[in-house]
PDB file of C-alpha atoms in Angstrom:
ATOM      1  CA  MET A  88     167.961 280.410  15.263  1.00 78.00           C
ATOM      2  CA  ARG A  89     167.862 277.731  16.914  1.00 87.00           C
ATOM      3  CA  LYS A  90     166.837 279.492  20.171  1.00 90.00           C
ATOM      4  CA  TYR A  91     163.946 281.524  18.418  1.00 91.00           C
ATOM      5  CA  PHE A  92     162.686 278.009  17.168  1.00 92.00           C
ATOM      6  CA  ILE A  93     162.543 276.770  21.192  1.00 94.00           C
ATOM      7  CA  SER A  94     160.590 279.976  22.056  1.00 93.00           C
ATOM      8  CA  LEU A  95     158.062 279.318  18.937  1.00 94.00           C
ATOM      9  CA  ILE A  96     157.297 275.987  20.116  1.00 95.00           C
ATOM     10  CA  ALA A  97     157.196 276.892  23.947  1.00 95.00           C
ATOM     11  CA  VAL A  98     154.596 279.869  22.741  1.00 95.00           C
ATOM     12  CA  THR A  99     152.904 277.346  20.766  1.00 95.00           C
ATOM     13  CA  LEU A 100     152.615 274.328  23.839  1.00 94.00           C
ATOM     14  CA  ALA A 101     151.591 277.260  25.988  1.00 94.00           C
ATOM     15  CA  LEU A 102     148.456 277.871  23.884  1.00 92.00           C
ATOM     16  CA  VAL A 103     148.169 274.073  23.139  1.00 92.00           C
ATOM     17  CA  LEU A 104     147.458 273.643  26.652  1.00 93.00           C
ATOM     18  CA  ILE A 105     145.047 276.617  26.912  1.00 91.00           C
ATOM     19  CA  SER A 106     143.079 275.502  24.782  1.00 90.00           C
ATOM     20  CA  PHE A 107     142.759 272.027  26.980  1.00 89.00           C
ATOM     21  CA  VAL A 108     142.355 273.917  30.351  1.00 90.00           C
ATOM     22  CA  VAL A 109     139.462 275.607  28.206  1.00 86.00           C
ATOM     23  CA  LEU A 110     138.260 271.940  27.083  1.00 85.00           C
ATOM     24  CA  TRP A 111     138.392 270.765  30.664  1.00 89.00           C
ATOM     25  CA  THR A 112     137.250 273.920  32.529  1.00 88.00           C
ATOM     26  CA  SER A 113     134.421 275.486  29.933  1.00 83.00           C
ATOM     27  CA  PRO A 114     133.693 272.864  27.117  1.00 82.00           C
ATOM     28  CA  GLU A 115     130.551 274.462  25.525  1.00 82.00           C
ATOM     29  CA  HIS A 116     133.300 277.089  24.242  1.00 80.00           C
ATOM     30  CA  PHE A 117     135.541 274.645  22.939  1.00 82.00           C
ATOM     31  CA  ILE A 118     136.300 273.599  19.539  1.00 84.00           C
ATOM     32  CA  ASN A 119     138.165 270.992  18.074  1.00 83.00           C
ATOM     33  CA  ALA A 120     139.506 273.919  16.038  1.00 85.00           C
ATOM     34  CA  MET A 121     141.346 275.416  19.074  1.00 85.00           C
ATOM     35  CA  PRO A 122     144.566 273.366  19.514  1.00 87.00           C
ATOM     36  CA  VAL A 123     145.031 272.858  15.694  1.00 91.00           C
ATOM     37  CA  LEU A 124     144.909 276.892  15.557  1.00 92.00           C
ATOM     38  CA  ALA A 125     148.288 277.267  17.633  1.00 92.00           C
ATOM     39  CA  LEU A 126     150.075 274.732  15.768  1.00 94.00           C
ATOM     40  CA  TYR A 127     148.896 276.668  12.080  1.00 95.00           C
ATOM     41  CA  PHE A 128     150.069 280.577  13.625  1.00 95.00           C
ATOM     42  CA  CYS A 129     153.722 277.924  14.658  1.00 95.00           C
ATOM     43  CA  VAL A 130     154.034 276.841  10.981  1.00 96.00           C
ATOM     44  CA  ILE A 131     153.099 280.359   9.588  1.00 96.00           C
ATOM     45  CA  THR A 132     154.983 282.268  11.992  1.00 95.00           C
ATOM     46  CA  GLY A 133     158.217 279.994  11.893  1.00 94.00           C
ATOM     47  CA  LEU A 134     158.449 280.024   8.013  1.00 95.00           C
ATOM     48  CA  GLN A 135     158.083 283.926   7.573  1.00 94.00           C
ATOM     49  CA  HIS A 136     160.788 284.227  10.375  1.00 93.00           C
ATOM     50  CA  TYR A 137     162.930 282.310   8.624  1.00 93.00           C
ATOM     51  CA  LEU A 138     162.438 283.913   5.292  1.00 93.00           C
ATOM     52  CA  THR A 139     162.507 286.745   6.954  1.00 92.00           C
ATOM     53  CA  VAL A 140     165.545 286.721   8.560  1.00 91.00           C
ATOM     54  CA  LYS A 141     167.555 284.943   5.730  1.00 91.00           C
ATOM     55  CA  SER A 142     166.468 288.138   4.015  1.00 91.00           C
ATOM     56  CA  MET A 143     167.848 290.207   6.635  1.00 87.00           C
ATOM     57  CA  TYR A 144     171.430 289.619   6.067  1.00 85.00           C
ATOM     58  CA  LYS A 145     171.645 290.415   2.329  1.00 87.00           C
ATOM     59  CA  SER A 146     171.191 294.003   1.651  1.00 85.00           C
ATOM     60  CA  PRO A 147     168.345 295.977   3.543  1.00 84.00           C
ATOM     61  CA  ARG A 148     165.997 296.575  -0.029  1.00 90.00           C
ATOM     62  CA  THR A 149     165.847 293.160  -0.101  1.00 91.00           C
ATOM     63  CA  PHE A 150     164.692 292.776   4.017  1.00 89.00           C
ATOM     64  CA  VAL A 151     162.228 295.389   3.451  1.00 91.00           C
ATOM     65  CA  LYS A 152     160.909 293.664  -0.093  1.00 94.00           C
ATOM     66  CA  VAL A 153     160.958 290.226   1.431  1.00 93.00           C
ATOM     67  CA  PHE A 154     159.408 291.551   5.128  1.00 92.00           C
ATOM     68  CA  LEU A 155     156.326 293.758   3.198  1.00 94.00           C
ATOM     69  CA  SER A 156     155.717 290.956   1.014  1.00 96.00           C
ATOM     70  CA  THR A 157     155.509 288.326   3.596  1.00 95.00           C
ATOM     71  CA  THR A 158     153.413 289.732   5.661  1.00 94.00           C
ATOM     72  CA  VAL A 159     151.436 290.614   3.057  1.00 96.00           C
ATOM     73  CA  ALA A 160     150.660 286.570   2.148  1.00 96.00           C
ATOM     74  CA  VAL A 161     150.738 285.811   5.878  1.00 95.00           C
ATOM     75  CA  LEU A 162     147.028 287.843   6.081  1.00 96.00           C
ATOM     76  CA  PHE A 163     145.513 286.896   3.144  1.00 96.00           C
ATOM     77  CA  ILE A 164     146.453 283.081   4.176  1.00 96.00           C
ATOM     78  CA  HIS A 165     144.884 284.068   7.139  1.00 96.00           C
ATOM     79  CA  LEU A 166     141.727 285.635   5.676  1.00 96.00           C
ATOM     80  CA  VAL A 167     141.194 283.238   3.445  1.00 96.00           C
ATOM     81  CA  VAL A 168     141.548 280.137   6.303  1.00 94.00           C
ATOM     82  CA  LEU A 169     139.420 282.430   8.811  1.00 94.00           C
ATOM     83  CA  ALA A 170     136.832 282.739   5.856  1.00 94.00           C
ATOM     84  CA  PHE A 171     137.096 279.196   4.737  1.00 94.00           C
ATOM     85  CA  TRP A 172     136.241 277.623   8.844  1.00 92.00           C
ATOM     86  CA  LEU A 173     132.884 280.742   9.077  1.00 91.00           C
ATOM     87  CA  PHE A 174     131.248 279.889   5.813  1.00 93.00           C
ATOM     88  CA  THR A 175     131.757 276.014   6.527  1.00 92.00           C
ATOM     89  CA  HIS A 176     130.772 275.888  10.257  1.00 89.00           C
ATOM     90  CA  PRO A 177     128.895 279.363  10.767  1.00 89.00           C
ATOM     91  CA  GLN A 178     127.133 277.703  14.038  1.00 89.00           C
ATOM     92  CA  GLN A 179     131.232 278.535  15.276  1.00 87.00           C
ATOM     93  CA  SER A 180     132.240 280.911  13.844  1.00 89.00           C
ATOM     94  CA  ARG A 181     132.555 283.465  16.888  1.00 89.00           C
ATOM     95  CA  LEU A 182     134.685 281.024  18.983  1.00 89.00           C
ATOM     96  CA  PHE A 183     136.515 280.450  16.302  1.00 91.00           C
ATOM     97  CA  ALA A 184     136.697 283.652  15.616  1.00 92.00           C
ATOM     98  CA  LEU A 185     138.157 284.606  19.327  1.00 91.00           C
ATOM     99  CA  ALA A 186     140.211 281.898  19.092  1.00 91.00           C
ATOM    100  CA  PHE A 187     141.773 283.024  15.609  1.00 94.00           C
ATOM    101  CA  CYS A 188     142.051 286.652  17.137  1.00 94.00           C
ATOM    102  CA  ILE A 189     143.248 285.569  20.051  1.00 93.00           C
ATOM    103  CA  GLY A 190     145.866 283.212  18.631  1.00 93.00           C
ATOM    104  CA  TYR A 191     146.711 285.937  16.168  1.00 95.00           C
ATOM    105  CA  ALA A 192     147.605 288.276  18.510  1.00 96.00           C
ATOM    106  CA  VAL A 193     149.237 286.555  20.680  1.00 95.00           C
ATOM    107  CA  PHE A 194     152.043 285.531  17.313  1.00 95.00           C
ATOM    108  CA  LEU A 195     152.067 288.456  16.250  1.00 94.00           C
ATOM    109  CA  VAL A 196     153.537 289.921  19.291  1.00 95.00           C
ATOM    110  CA  PHE A 197     156.123 286.622  19.573  1.00 95.00           C
ATOM    111  CA  GLU A 198     157.105 287.959  15.813  1.00 93.00           C
ATOM    112  CA  THR A 199     157.738 291.274  16.196  1.00 93.00           C
ATOM    113  CA  VAL A 200     159.391 291.507  19.774  1.00 94.00           C
ATOM    114  CA  SER A 201     162.007 288.386  18.415  1.00 93.00           C
ATOM    115  CA  LEU A 202     162.556 290.067  15.359  1.00 90.00           C
ATOM    116  CA  VAL A 203     162.529 293.728  16.805  1.00 91.00           C
ATOM    117  CA  CYS A 204     165.678 291.510  19.150  1.00 91.00           C
ATOM    118  CA  LEU A 205     167.687 290.253  16.481  1.00 89.00           C
ATOM    119  CA  ILE A 206     167.955 293.307  14.001  1.00 86.00           C
ATOM    120  CA  GLN A 207     168.849 294.835  17.395  1.00 89.00           C
ATOM    121  CA  ARG A 208     171.458 292.402  18.490  1.00 88.00           C
ATOM    122  CA  GLU A 209     172.910 292.325  14.593  1.00 84.00           C
ATOM    123  CA  LYS A 210     173.012 296.259  15.134  1.00 84.00           C
ATOM    124  CA  LYS A 211     175.669 295.585  18.020  1.00 86.00           C
ATOM    125  CA  LYS A 212     177.297 293.420  16.678  1.00 83.00           C
ATOM    126  CA  ASN A 213     177.903 295.913  13.382  1.00 79.00           C
ATOM    127  CA  LEU A 214     178.761 298.652  15.294  1.00 80.00           C
ATOM    128  CA  GLN A 215     181.565 296.358  17.560  1.00 78.00           C
ATOM    129  CA  GLN A 216     183.034 295.383  14.451  1.00 68.00           C
TER     130      GLN A 216
END
């Protein structure tokens, strides 16, 4: 689990640095929410991963329930955050939506790859026993 969180922080820092590169190279395409979005996705993804992995060791049925419920909850939270920002800052809606979608895609791929690798390691470990 420690290795996962170190990787998660590395991905977050990479996105924060990319957002600052956008600020330095093209300030008209930068919005203040870009670095904060990376931190937002880091917290949400870390919490989702923690809950999913914790349930994985209980039973397959519990894992499926927790995985699906956290996925739906996270999607709902993302929808609320996106809608709130778009309604309160309509002049920056396109840039924010683009930054949000990029951040969502990056963290979704990261979480999926991490979870698949963890499940494969656990299957391999169980087969060896």
